[in-house]
Coordinates of C-alpha atoms in Angstrom, one line a residue:
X1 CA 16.1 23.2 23.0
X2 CA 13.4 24.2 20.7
X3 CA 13.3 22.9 17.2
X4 CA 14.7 25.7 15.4
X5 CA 17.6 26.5 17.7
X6 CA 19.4 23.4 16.3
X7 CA 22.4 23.8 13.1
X8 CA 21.7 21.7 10.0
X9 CA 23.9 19.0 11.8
X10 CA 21.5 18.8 14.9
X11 CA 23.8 20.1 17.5
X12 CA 23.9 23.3 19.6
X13 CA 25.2 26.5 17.2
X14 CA 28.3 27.7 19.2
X15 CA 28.2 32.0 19.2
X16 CA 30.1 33.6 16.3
X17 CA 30.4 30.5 14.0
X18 CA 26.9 30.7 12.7
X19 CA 26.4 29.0 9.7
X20 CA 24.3 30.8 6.7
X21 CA 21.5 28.6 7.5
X22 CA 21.3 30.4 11.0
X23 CA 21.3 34.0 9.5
X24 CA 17.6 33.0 8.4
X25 CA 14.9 34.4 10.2
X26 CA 13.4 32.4 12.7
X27 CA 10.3 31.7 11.2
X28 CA 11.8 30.9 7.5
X29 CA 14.0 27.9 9.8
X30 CA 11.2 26.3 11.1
X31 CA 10.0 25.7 7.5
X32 CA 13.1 23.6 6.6
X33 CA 10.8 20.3 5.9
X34 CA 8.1 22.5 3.5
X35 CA 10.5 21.9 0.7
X36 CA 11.1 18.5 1.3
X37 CA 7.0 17.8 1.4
X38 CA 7.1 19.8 -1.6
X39 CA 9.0 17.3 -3.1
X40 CA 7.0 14.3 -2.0
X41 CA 4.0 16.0 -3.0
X42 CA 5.0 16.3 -6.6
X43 CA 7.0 12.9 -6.9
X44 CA 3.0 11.5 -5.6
X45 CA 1.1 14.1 -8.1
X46 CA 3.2 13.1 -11.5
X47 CA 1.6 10.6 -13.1
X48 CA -1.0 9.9 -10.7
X49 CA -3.5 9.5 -13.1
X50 CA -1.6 8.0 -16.2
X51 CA -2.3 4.8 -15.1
X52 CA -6.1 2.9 -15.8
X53 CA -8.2 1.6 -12.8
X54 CA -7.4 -2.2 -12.0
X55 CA -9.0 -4.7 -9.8
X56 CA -8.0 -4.0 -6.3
X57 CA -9.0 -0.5 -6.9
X58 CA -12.2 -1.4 -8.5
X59 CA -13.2 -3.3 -5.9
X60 CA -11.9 -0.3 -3.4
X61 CA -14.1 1.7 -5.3
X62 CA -17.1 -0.2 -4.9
X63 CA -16.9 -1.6 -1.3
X64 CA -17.4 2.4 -0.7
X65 CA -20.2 2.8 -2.5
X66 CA -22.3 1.1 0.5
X67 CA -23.2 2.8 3.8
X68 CA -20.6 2.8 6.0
X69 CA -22.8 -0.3 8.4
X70 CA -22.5 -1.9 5.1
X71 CA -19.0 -1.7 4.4
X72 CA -18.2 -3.1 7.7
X73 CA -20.7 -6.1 6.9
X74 CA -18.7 -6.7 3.2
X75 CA -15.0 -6.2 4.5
X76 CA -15.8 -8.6 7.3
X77 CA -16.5 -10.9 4.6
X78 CA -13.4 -9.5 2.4
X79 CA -9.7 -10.3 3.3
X80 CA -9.0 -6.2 4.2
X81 CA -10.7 -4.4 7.0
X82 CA -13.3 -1.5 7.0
X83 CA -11.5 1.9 7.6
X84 CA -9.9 3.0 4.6
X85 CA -13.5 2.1 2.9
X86 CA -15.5 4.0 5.1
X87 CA -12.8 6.9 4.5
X88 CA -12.8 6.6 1.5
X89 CA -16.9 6.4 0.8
X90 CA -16.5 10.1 3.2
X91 CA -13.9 11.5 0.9
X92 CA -16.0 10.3 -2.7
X93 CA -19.0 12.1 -0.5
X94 CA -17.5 15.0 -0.6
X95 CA -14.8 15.6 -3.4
X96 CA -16.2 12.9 -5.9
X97 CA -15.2 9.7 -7.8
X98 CA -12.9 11.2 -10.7
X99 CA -9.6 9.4 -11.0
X100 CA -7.8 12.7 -9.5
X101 CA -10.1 12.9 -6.4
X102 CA -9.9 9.0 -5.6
X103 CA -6.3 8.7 -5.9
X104 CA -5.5 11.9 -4.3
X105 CA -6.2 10.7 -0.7
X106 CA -3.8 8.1 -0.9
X107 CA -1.3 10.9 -2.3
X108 CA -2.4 12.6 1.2
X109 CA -1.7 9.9 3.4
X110 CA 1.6 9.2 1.4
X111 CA 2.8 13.4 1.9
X112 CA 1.3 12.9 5.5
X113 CA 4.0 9.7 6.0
X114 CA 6.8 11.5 4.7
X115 CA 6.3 14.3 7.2
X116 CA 5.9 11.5 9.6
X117 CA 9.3 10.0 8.8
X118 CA 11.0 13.3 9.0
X119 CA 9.5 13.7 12.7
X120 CA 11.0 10.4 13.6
X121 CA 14.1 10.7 12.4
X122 CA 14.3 13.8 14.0
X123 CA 13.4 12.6 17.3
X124 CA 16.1 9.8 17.3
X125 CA 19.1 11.8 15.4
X126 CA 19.9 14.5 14.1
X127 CA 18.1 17.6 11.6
X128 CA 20.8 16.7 8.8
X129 CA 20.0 13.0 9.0
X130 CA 16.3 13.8 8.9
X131 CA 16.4 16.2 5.8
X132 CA 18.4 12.8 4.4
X133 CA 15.4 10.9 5.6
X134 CA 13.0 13.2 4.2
X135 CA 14.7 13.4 0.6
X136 CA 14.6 9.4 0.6
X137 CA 11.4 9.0 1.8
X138 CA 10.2 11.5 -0.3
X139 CA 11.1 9.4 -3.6
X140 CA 10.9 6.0 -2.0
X141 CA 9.7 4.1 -5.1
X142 CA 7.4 2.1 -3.3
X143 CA 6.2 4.6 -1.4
X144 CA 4.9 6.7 -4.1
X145 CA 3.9 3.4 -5.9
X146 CA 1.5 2.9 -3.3
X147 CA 0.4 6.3 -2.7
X148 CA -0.8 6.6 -6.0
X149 CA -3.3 3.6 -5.8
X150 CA -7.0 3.1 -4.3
X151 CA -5.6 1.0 -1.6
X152 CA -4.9 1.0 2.2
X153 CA -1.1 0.7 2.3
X154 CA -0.5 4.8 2.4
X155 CA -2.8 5.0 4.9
X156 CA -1.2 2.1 6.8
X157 CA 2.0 3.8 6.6
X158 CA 0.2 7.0 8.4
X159 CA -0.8 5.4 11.1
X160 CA 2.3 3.3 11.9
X161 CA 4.8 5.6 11.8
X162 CA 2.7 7.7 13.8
X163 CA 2.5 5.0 16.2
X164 CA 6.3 4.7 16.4
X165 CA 6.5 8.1 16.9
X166 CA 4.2 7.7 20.2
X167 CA 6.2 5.0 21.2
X168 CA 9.4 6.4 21.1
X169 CA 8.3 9.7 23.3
X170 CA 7.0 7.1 25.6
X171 CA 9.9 5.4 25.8
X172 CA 12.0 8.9 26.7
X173 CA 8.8 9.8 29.2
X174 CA 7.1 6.3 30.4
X175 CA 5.4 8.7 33.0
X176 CA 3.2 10.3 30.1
X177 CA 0.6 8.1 29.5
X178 CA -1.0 10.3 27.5
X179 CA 1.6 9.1 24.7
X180 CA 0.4 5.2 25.0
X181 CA -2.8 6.5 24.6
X182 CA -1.8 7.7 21.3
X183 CA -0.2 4.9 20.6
X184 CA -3.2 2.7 21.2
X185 CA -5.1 4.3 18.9
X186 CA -3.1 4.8 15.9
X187 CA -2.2 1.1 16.5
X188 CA -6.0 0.5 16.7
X189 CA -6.5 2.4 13.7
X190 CA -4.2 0.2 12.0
X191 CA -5.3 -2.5 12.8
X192 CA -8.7 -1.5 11.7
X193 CA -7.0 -0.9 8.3
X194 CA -4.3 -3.8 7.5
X195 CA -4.5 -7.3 8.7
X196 CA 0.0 -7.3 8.9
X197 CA -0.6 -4.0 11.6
X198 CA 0.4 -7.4 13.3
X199 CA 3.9 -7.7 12.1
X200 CA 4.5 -3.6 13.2
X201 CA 2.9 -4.5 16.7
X202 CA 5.8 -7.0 16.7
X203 CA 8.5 -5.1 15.5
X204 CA 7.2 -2.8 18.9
X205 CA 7.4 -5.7 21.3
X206 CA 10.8 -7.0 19.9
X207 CA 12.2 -3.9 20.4
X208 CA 10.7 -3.2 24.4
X209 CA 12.8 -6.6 25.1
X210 CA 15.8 -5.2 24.1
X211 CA 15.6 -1.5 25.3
X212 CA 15.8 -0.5 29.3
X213 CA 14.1 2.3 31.0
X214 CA 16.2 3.5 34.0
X215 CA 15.0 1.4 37.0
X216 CA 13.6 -1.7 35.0
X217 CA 12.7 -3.2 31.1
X218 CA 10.0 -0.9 29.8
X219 CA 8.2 -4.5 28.4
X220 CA 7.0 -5.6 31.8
X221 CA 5.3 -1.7 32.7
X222 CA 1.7 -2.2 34.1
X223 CA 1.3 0.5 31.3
X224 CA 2.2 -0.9 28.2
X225 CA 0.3 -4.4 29.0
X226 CA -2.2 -1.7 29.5
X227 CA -2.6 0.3 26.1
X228 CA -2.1 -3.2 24.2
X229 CA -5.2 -4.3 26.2
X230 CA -6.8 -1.1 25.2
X231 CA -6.2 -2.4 21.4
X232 CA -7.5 -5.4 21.7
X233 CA -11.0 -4.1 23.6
X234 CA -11.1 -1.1 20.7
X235 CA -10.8 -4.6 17.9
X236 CA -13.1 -6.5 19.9
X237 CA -16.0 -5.6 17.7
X238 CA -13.9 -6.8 14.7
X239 CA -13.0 -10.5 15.8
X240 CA -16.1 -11.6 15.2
X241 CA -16.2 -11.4 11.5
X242 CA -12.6 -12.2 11.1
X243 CA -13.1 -15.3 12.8
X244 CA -16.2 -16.2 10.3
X245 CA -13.9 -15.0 7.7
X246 CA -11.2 -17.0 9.0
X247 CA -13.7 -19.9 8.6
X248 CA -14.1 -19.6 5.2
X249 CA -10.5 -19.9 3.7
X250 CA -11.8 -22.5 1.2
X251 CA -14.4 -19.8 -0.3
X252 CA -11.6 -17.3 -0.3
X253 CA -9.4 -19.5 -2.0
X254 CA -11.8 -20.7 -4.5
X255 CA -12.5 -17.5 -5.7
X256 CA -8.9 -16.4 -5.9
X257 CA -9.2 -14.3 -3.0
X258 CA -6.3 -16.0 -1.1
X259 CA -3.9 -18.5 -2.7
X260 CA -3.1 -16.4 -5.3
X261 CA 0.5 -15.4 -4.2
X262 CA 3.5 -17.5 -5.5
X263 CA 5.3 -19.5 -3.2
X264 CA 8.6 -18.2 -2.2
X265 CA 12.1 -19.4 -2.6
X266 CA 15.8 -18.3 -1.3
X267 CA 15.7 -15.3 -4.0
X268 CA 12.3 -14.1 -2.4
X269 CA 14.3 -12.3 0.2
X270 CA 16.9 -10.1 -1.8
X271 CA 14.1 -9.7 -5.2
X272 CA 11.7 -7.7 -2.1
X273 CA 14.8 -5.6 -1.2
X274 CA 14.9 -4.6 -5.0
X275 CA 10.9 -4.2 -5.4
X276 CA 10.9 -1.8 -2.0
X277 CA 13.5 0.5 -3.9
X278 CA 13.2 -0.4 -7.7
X279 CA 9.8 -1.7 -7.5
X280 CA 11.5 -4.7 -10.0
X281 CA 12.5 -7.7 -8.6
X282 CA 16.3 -7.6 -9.9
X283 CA 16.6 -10.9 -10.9
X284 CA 17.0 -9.6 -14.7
X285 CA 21.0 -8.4 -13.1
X286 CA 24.0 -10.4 -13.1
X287 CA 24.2 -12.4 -9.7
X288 CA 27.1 -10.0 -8.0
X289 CA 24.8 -7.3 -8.2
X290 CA 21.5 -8.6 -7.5
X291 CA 22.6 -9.8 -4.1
X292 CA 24.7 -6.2 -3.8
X293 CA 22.4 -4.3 -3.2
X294 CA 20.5 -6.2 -0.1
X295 CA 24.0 -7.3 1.2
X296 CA 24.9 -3.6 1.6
X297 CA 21.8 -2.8 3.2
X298 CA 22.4 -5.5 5.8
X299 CA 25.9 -4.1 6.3
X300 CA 24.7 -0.4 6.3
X301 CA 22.5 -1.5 9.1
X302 CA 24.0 -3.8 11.1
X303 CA 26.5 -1.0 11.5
X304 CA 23.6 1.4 12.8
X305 CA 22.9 -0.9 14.8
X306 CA 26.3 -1.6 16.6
X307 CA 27.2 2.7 17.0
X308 CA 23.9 3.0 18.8
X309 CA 25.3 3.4 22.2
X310 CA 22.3 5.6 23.0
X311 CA 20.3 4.9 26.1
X312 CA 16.8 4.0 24.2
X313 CA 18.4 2.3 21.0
X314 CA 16.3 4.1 19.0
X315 CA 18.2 3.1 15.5
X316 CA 17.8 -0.5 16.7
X317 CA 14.2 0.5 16.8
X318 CA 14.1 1.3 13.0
X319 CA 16.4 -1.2 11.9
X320 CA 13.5 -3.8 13.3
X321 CA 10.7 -1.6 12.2
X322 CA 12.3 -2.0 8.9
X323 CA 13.5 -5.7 8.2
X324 CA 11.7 -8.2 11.3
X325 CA 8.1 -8.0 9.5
X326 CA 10.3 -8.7 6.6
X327 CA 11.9 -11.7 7.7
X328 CA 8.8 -12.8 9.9
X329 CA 6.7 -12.8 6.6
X330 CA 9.1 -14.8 4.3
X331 CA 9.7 -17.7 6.9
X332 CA 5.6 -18.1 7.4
X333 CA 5.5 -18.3 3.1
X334 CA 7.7 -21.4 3.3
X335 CA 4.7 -23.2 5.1
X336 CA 1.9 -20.9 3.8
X337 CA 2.6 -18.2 1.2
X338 CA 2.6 -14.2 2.4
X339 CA 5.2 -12.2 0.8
X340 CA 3.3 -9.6 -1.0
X341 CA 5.5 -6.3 -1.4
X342 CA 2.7 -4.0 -1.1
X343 CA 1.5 -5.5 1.9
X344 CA 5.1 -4.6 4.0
X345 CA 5.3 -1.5 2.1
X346 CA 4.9 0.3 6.1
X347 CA 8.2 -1.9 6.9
X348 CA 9.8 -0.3 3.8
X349 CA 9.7 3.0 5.1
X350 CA 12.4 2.1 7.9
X351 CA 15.0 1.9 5.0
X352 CA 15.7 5.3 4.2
X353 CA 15.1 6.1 7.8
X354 CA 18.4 3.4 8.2
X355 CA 20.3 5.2 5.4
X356 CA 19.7 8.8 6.3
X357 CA 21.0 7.9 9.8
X358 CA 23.9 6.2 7.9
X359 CA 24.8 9.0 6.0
X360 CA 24.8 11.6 8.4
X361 CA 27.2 9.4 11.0
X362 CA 29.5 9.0 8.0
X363 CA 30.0 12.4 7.1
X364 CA 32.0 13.1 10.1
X365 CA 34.0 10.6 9.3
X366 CA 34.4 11.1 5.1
X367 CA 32.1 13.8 3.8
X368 CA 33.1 12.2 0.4
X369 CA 32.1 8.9 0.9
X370 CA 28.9 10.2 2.8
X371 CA 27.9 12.1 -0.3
X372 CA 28.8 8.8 -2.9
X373 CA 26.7 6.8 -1.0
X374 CA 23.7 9.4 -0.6
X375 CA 23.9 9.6 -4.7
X376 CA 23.9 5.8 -5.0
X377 CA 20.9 5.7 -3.2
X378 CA 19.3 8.7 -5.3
X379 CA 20.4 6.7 -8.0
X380 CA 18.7 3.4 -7.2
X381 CA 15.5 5.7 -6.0
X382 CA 15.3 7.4 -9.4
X383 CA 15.6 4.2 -11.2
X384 CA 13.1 2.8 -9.5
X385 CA 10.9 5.8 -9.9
X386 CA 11.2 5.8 -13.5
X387 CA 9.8 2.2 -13.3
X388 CA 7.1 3.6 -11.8
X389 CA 6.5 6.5 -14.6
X390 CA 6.7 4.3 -16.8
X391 CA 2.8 3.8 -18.1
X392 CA 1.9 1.4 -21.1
X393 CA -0.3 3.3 -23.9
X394 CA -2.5 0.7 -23.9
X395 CA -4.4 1.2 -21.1
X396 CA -7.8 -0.6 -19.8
X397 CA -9.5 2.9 -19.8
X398 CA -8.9 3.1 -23.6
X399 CA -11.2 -0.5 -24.3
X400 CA -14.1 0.4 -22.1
X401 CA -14.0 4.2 -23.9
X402 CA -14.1 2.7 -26.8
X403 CA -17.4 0.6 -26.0
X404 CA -18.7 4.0 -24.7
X405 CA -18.3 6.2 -28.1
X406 CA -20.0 2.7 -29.9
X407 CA -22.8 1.7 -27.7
X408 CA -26.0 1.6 -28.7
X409 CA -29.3 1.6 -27.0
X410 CA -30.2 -2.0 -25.9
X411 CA -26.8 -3.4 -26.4
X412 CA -25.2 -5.6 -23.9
X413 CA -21.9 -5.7 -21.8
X414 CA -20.3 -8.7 -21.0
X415 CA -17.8 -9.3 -18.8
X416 CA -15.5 -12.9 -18.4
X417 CA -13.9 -12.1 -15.0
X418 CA -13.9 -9.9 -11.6
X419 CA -10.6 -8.9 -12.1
X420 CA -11.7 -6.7 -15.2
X421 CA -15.6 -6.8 -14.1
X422 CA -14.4 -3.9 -11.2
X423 CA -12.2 -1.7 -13.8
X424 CA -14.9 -1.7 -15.8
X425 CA -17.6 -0.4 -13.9
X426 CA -15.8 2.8 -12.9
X427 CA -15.3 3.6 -16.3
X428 CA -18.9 2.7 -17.7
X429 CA -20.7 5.4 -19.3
X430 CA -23.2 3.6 -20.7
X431 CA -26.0 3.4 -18.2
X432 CA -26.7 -0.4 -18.6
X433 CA -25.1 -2.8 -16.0
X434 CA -22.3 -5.0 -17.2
X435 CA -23.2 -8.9 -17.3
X436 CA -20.4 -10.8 -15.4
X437 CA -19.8 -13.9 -17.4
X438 CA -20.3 -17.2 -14.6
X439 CA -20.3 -20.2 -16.5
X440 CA -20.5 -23.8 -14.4
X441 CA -17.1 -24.8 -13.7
X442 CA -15.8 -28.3 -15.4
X443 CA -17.4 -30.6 -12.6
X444 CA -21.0 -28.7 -13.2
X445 CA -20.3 -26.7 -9.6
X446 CA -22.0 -23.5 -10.3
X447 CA -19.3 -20.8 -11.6
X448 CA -20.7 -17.8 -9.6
X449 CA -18.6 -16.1 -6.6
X450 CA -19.0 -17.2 -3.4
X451 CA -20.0 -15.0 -0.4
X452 CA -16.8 -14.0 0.6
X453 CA -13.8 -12.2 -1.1
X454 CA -14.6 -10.1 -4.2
X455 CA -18.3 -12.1 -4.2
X456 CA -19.6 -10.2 -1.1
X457 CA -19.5 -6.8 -3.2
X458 CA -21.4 -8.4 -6.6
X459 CA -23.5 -11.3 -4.9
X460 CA -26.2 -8.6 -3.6
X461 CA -26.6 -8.1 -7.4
X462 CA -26.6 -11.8 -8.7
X463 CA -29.8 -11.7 -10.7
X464 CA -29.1 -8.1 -12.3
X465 CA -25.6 -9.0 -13.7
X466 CA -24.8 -13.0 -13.6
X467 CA -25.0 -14.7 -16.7
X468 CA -24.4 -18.2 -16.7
X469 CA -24.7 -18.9 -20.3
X470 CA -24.6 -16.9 -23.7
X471 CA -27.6 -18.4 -24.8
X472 CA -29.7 -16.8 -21.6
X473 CA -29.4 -13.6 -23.0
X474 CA -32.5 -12.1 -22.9
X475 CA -34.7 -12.5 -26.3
X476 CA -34.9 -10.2 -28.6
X477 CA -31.0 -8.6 -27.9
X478 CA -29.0 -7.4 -31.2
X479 CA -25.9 -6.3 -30.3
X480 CA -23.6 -8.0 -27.4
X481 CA -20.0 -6.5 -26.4
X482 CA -18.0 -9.4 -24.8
X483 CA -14.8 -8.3 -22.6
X484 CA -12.2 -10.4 -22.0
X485 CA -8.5 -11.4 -21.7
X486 CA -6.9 -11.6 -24.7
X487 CA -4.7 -14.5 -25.0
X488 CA -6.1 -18.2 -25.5
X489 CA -8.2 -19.6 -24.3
X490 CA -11.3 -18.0 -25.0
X491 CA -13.3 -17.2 -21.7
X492 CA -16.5 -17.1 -24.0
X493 CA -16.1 -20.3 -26.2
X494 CA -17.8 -21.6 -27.8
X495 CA -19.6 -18.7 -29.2
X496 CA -23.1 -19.5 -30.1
X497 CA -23.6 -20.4 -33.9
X498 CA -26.0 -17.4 -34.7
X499 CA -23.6 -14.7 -33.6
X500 CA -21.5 -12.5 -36.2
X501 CA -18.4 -11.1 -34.9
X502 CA -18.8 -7.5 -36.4
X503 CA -15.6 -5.8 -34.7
X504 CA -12.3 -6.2 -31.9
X505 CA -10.3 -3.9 -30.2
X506 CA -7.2 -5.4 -28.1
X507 CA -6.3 -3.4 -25.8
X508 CA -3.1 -4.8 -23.8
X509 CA -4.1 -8.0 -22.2
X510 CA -7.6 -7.2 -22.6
X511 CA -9.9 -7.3 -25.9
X512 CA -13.4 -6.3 -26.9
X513 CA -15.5 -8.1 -29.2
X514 CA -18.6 -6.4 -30.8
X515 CA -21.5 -9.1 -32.2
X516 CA -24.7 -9.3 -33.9
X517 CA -27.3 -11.7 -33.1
X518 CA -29.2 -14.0 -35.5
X519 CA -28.2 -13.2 -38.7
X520 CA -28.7 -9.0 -37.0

């Protein structure tokens, strides 16, 4: 069958009960998913500049400033890999750094994942079920969460669906090697772009215990040990630098790097269930609710799971592409904490996939019930994207501006942490190089980052922009700005006796404070 010879419900049309969907013209019903992306495309565009720069994006933004030999130097000594920086330092190259251009590649990747989804669903159910799919997916809160941001998680989403689509025409056709061949580099690709590729390559092998090709268990095919091998020779180059970087936890750590995340406890599991589709964690809701919604989840597809009679189990397949990196990371954050909702955003996109599938198997059973539970989920999806929408006024962009309408020639920036030092480059106007604040620490250990983590991308810099102490300022200065977190304590204190606080501007969390130097 070709792809436009199937009815909205995926089956064969039967002469004379053509349905108006059929009376199209052939071409207009091979564009069925072009509204759908449409869709996706706009839920990605709104509001995809509304919200100011933060760190992780700062620091995006400057690991691809450097040559891409460079980049892969610095994210061997940062805790994500190279790729989306070196993509990213090709797409500044040639669209630019505005806050539209930068964020736009992620709203690619995040369009490109949607079409992706629609594909898979496609291949392992029906057209209906995949138009489902493709509605969800389209306005998956954490989905366009993510694609909205300077970050790798769109992108990682790209290349693992795309990999699950590989592996499931292998699975049909383990003949074709020319679909493992795919699959090995998408995986690769992955891999070469999120460190929890790991958890998807999982899901994969999980799933090849369970499934059997017609003679013998796909999982033990000379081919598949094969392309996995193929990964691993393509990462090769890699291991070196995460095993350094693997060496220098306590750096990481001391910096803020790692150890950051909270550890978990038994609501960790439902509160990511409610992040993944509300992008809050629920736990504001009365108890019978918060665990609803999870609990109906795990009913919806344990249910999927049991009607697959296929041959290839292909709903298993989503139902462990969706929740096994799940689980796998909240057992590990019991010993050593993981769960990071952004970071399994990839495994999220198996939920609507679940759903759709759902959905479409109820509706020949109760169209009514089919259609309550598609506008529940809309529901929930549209809650969860007005969380997303939802943009504080007071916006980091508005501080810095301010500094850049005020500044005057010779005046100085000062900055008390990373975390805003990154945000605020991007949105300096000034031409002189914020100072980044790196006082000795209580126990006289020297306050400046460390080689690894966020240091590697300021550390080349160290004698242009630390500042160990207010009073090192260079003689002669006026006028000093001094950026910080608002709430006590002050990162600057004590403030030197000969300074006059002349102005402040809070901003959020964040405040500026304008001073003049002796007696100026």
């Amino acid at each position: 069958m070709k792809f436009h010879e199937f009815s909205i419900s995926g089956k064969a049309p039967v002469p004379g009960t053509a349905k108006p969907f059929q009376t199209f013209p052939v071409w207009a019903r091979k564009l069925w998913p072009l509204p759908i992306l449409l869709l996706a495309t706009l839920a990605r565009l709104y509001g995809s500049t509304a919200s100011a720069i933060w760190c992780d994006e700062g620091s995006s933004l400057l690991m691809s400033q450097y040559s891409p030999s460079l980049i892969w130097f610095h994210s061997a000594h940062d805790v994500h890999p190279p790729l989306y920086f070196v993509l990213l330092h090709a797409w500044i190259g040639a669209f630019g750094d505005s806050l539209f251009s930068i964020r736009f590649l992620s709203v690619l990747t995040g369009i490109g994942t949607v079409a992706l989804g629609i594909w898979l669903v496609y291949q392992v159910a029906t057209r209906y079920a995949a138009v489902v799919a493709g509605v969800l997916l389209a306005l998956l809160p954490i989905a366009v969460r993510y694609s909205q941001e300077v970050r790798m998680y769109a992108l990682m989403g790209l290349w693992l669906l795309g990999a699950t689509i590989a592996l499931v025409y292998w699975v049909r056709n383990p003949g074709r090697h020319r679909y493992l061949v795919i699959y090995a580099l998408l995986m690769t690709a992955s891999f070469y772009t999120h460190y929890f590729t790991g958890l998807c390559a999982l899901s994969h092998w999980a799933y090849l215990l369970i499934v059997r090709g017609e003679k013998q268990r796909l999982i033990t095919l000379p081919a598949w040990w094969g392309a996995n091998c193929v990964i691993a020779i393509l990462y090769a180059p890699w291991i070196p630098g995460l095993i350094d970087l693997l060496q220098h936890l306590d750096q990481l750590k001391a910096g803020g790097d790692i150890g950051w995340i909270s550890p978990i406890s038994m609501d960790s599991l439902p509160s990511t269930i409610w992040l993944f589709l509300t992008l809050t964690d629920g736990q504001d809701l009365k108890w019978p609710v918060y665990l609803a919604l999870p609990l109906a989840l795990a009913l919806v597809t344990g249910a999927v799971c049991l009607r697959d009679r296929s041959p290839y189990r292909f709903h298993v397949l989503l139902a462990i592409y969706a929740f096994l990196p799940l689980i796998v990371v909240f057992l590990v954050s019991w010993s050593v904490p993981l769960l990071v909702e952004r970071y399994l955003m990839f495994s999220a996109l198996g939920l609507p996939m679940i759903l759709a599938v759902a959905i479409d198997r109820m509706r020949h059973q109760s169209r009514y019930a089919a259609v309550a539970m598609l506008a529940t989920v809309l529901a929930v999806e549209l809650v969860g994207l007005r969380n997303d929408y939802h943009t504080d006024d007071e916006q980091f962009d508005k501080l810095v501006n301010y500094v850049n309408e005020n500044y005057q020639a010779n005046d100085r920036i000062v900055v008390s942490d990373l975390f805003w030092y990154f945000g605020y480059v991007y949105y300096n106007k000034t031409g002189s190089v914020p100072l980044l604040y790196t006082p000795p620490q209580a126990n006289g250990a020297s306050g400046r980052p460390g080689n690894y983590g966020f240091g590697t991308l300021v550390n080349n810099e160290a004698d242009k922009i630390y500042l160990d102490s207010l009073e090192k300022l260079p003689v002669g200065q006026t006028r000093v700005w001094l950026v910080s977190n608002s709430a006590p304590p002050d990162d600057f204190a004590p403030i030197p006796n000969n300074w006059n606080k002349v102005s402040t501007l809070k901003v959020g969390d964040t405040q500026v404070r304008l001073y003049t130097l002796g007696g100026q």
